[in-house]
Amino acid sequence: MERISWDHYFMAQSHLLAMRSTCTRLEVGATIVRDKRIIAGGYNGSISGGVHCIDEGCYVIDGHCVRTIHAEMNAILQCAKFGVPVEGAEMYVTHFPCLHCCRTIIQSGIKTLYYANDYKNHPYAIEQFREAGLTVKHVPFHNQHLNPLHEEQKELMHQLLHAAEVGADSATIASLQDKIEQLYPSNAYQR
């Protein structure tokens, strides 16, 4: 089995954090890392104790939801709240940061930004990153990084597809279904 890379490991953390988002427009997660250790994480959502967009809808002004705090900001604020310095750290974020978050990232002292998805990449943000000497790297991330298929699983899927294509007999299909149930015992798959 092949080990997941550090970049994909930390990007996976950001994608998991994004699943906590309360924003209905875009789920974003951010992870701050120093020396291969996670020091903070954040997702986009309302202030602590505030009304959430998933409950009452977005509060949009000039095309932007003003109810949510962005994931990058939440991660940096978490460090500030608990007295954890971010100088020289790295940030992994699911989407390219907005202009405001880009400037906050620069001012916080983060030295490297990894992002998985392009999202309205503002040319001035890119210019400011370059002027600040902040390294920006695109790290494409797909769900298979969270749940990679083993060779046996891949082969089983190919066999099942082939059986369906050629109209295999019911005994062959039943045998493949039994193998699926063995590989995925917690799956809700039903015959």
XYZ file of C-alpha atoms in Angstrom:
191
model
C 0.000 0.000 0.000
C 1.293 3.440 -0.910
C 1.441 6.090 1.830
C -0.345 9.379 1.298
C 2.018 12.344 0.797
C 2.356 15.051 3.463
C 0.715 17.586 1.146
C -2.280 15.339 0.545
C -2.472 14.416 4.229
C -2.745 18.054 5.299
C -5.046 18.878 2.388
C -7.278 15.997 3.488
C -7.467 17.635 6.932
C -8.645 20.844 5.267
C -11.282 18.955 3.296
C -12.510 17.302 6.497
C -12.690 20.710 8.178
C -14.701 22.030 5.218
C -17.336 19.429 6.042
C -18.014 21.428 9.252
C -18.788 24.580 7.245
C -22.121 26.284 7.858
C -21.926 28.237 4.600
C -24.397 27.225 1.897
C -22.444 28.910 -0.907
C -19.035 27.207 -0.592
C -17.536 24.840 1.984
C -13.928 25.803 2.725
C -11.420 24.383 5.194
C -7.945 25.570 6.209
C -5.166 23.868 8.168
C -2.070 25.599 9.548
C 1.021 23.415 9.841
C 4.487 23.880 11.306
C 7.217 21.222 11.197
C 4.760 18.626 9.834
C 2.425 19.192 12.809
C -1.058 20.707 12.668
C -1.261 23.802 14.865
C -4.750 25.052 13.908
C -7.702 24.506 11.643
C -10.704 26.484 10.535
C -13.750 26.394 8.316
C -16.045 29.096 7.024
C -18.980 29.790 9.278
C -20.652 32.274 11.559
C -19.198 33.750 14.738
C -19.365 31.492 17.795
C -22.934 31.408 19.043
C -24.213 33.288 15.995
C -26.904 32.455 13.478
C -25.738 30.070 10.759
C -26.351 30.422 7.026
C -27.533 26.800 6.889
C -30.311 27.771 9.319
C -31.373 31.217 8.099
C -29.726 31.723 4.720
C -26.782 33.862 3.742
C -26.644 37.559 4.606
C -25.379 38.875 1.282
C -24.140 42.430 0.694
C -22.510 43.374 -2.616
C -22.367 39.722 -3.641
C -20.595 38.551 -0.461
C -21.984 36.803 2.590
C -21.072 39.020 5.544
C -22.294 36.493 8.115
C -19.418 34.055 7.637
C -15.824 34.252 8.734
C -13.588 32.620 6.165
C -11.754 29.384 6.963
C -8.294 30.954 6.643
C -9.251 33.740 9.035
C -10.778 31.289 11.516
C -7.573 29.200 11.557
C -5.372 32.270 12.102
C -7.741 33.610 14.778
C -7.631 30.239 16.541
C -3.858 30.620 16.788
C -4.240 34.175 18.121
C -6.847 33.075 20.672
C -4.597 30.368 22.098
C -1.274 32.183 21.725
C 0.183 29.966 19.011
C 2.559 31.824 16.659
C 2.139 31.239 12.927
C 5.361 32.929 11.795
C 6.999 30.684 9.181
C 4.108 28.191 9.122
C 2.346 26.693 6.124
C -1.370 26.842 5.319
C -3.376 24.242 3.401
C -6.720 25.486 2.114
C -9.382 23.824 -0.018
C -9.874 26.891 -2.262
C -7.686 29.790 -3.359
C -8.176 32.530 -0.736
C -10.069 35.761 -1.319
C -8.135 39.041 -1.445
C -8.818 39.863 2.226
C -7.660 36.438 3.406
C -4.568 36.677 1.182
C -3.512 39.866 2.940
C -4.229 38.347 6.360
C -2.146 35.293 5.469
C 0.753 37.530 4.431
C 0.518 39.688 7.574
C 0.336 36.633 9.845
C 3.788 35.485 8.717
C 2.719 32.297 6.964
C 5.401 31.502 4.385
C 3.794 28.847 2.177
C 0.219 28.463 0.966
C -1.087 25.242 -0.584
C -4.524 25.279 -2.209
C -6.538 22.527 -3.874
C -9.070 24.407 -6.022
C -8.937 27.590 -8.011
C -11.668 29.967 -6.876
C -11.857 33.476 -8.279
C -8.054 33.782 -8.004
C -7.656 37.552 -7.772
C -4.678 38.865 -9.796
C -3.829 41.405 -7.077
C -3.739 38.628 -4.455
C -1.292 36.693 -6.625
C 0.789 39.853 -7.054
C 0.802 40.522 -3.299
C 1.860 36.947 -2.536
C 4.727 37.340 -4.995
C 5.786 40.723 -3.544
C 5.713 39.278 -0.017
C 7.838 36.308 -1.049
C 5.102 33.900 0.001
C 5.271 30.572 -1.850
C 1.960 29.470 -3.373
C 1.512 25.896 -4.577
C -1.450 24.234 -6.239
C -2.064 20.766 -4.745
C -4.947 19.134 -6.623
C -6.992 16.993 -4.283
C -9.648 14.424 -5.069
C -11.873 12.373 -2.779
C -9.929 9.216 -3.595
C -7.164 10.647 -1.391
C -9.544 10.316 1.563
C -10.554 6.773 0.659
C -8.099 5.238 -1.801
C -9.214 1.991 -3.378
C -6.935 -0.963 -2.865
C -6.010 -3.093 -5.857
C -8.447 -5.822 -4.763
C -11.283 -3.298 -4.640
C -10.382 -1.918 -8.070
C -10.275 -5.405 -9.555
C -13.647 -6.293 -8.031
C -15.198 -3.164 -9.485
C -13.825 -4.032 -12.940
C -15.204 -7.582 -12.640
C -18.630 -6.332 -11.620
C -18.767 -3.817 -14.467
C -17.689 -6.483 -16.938
C -20.331 -8.897 -15.602
C -22.995 -6.230 -16.045
C -21.819 -5.444 -19.581
C -21.899 -9.063 -20.773
C -25.120 -9.946 -18.949
C -23.550 -12.481 -16.601
C -25.652 -15.195 -14.993
C -27.181 -14.717 -11.547
C -24.625 -17.013 -9.838
C -21.712 -14.851 -11.095
C -23.470 -11.671 -9.978
C -24.263 -13.213 -6.560
C -20.611 -14.215 -6.119
C -19.459 -10.667 -6.874
C -22.078 -9.282 -4.488
C -20.752 -11.553 -1.722
C -17.222 -10.231 -2.341
C -18.538 -6.664 -2.127
C -20.200 -7.419 1.201
C -16.915 -8.864 2.508
C -14.902 -5.804 1.421
C -17.517 -3.287 2.575
C -19.135 -4.852 5.667
C -20.477 -1.550 6.995
C -21.876 -0.558 3.598
C -25.649 -0.268 3.317
C -25.498 -2.282 0.088
C -28.508 -4.558 -0.245
C -29.263 -7.256 -2.837
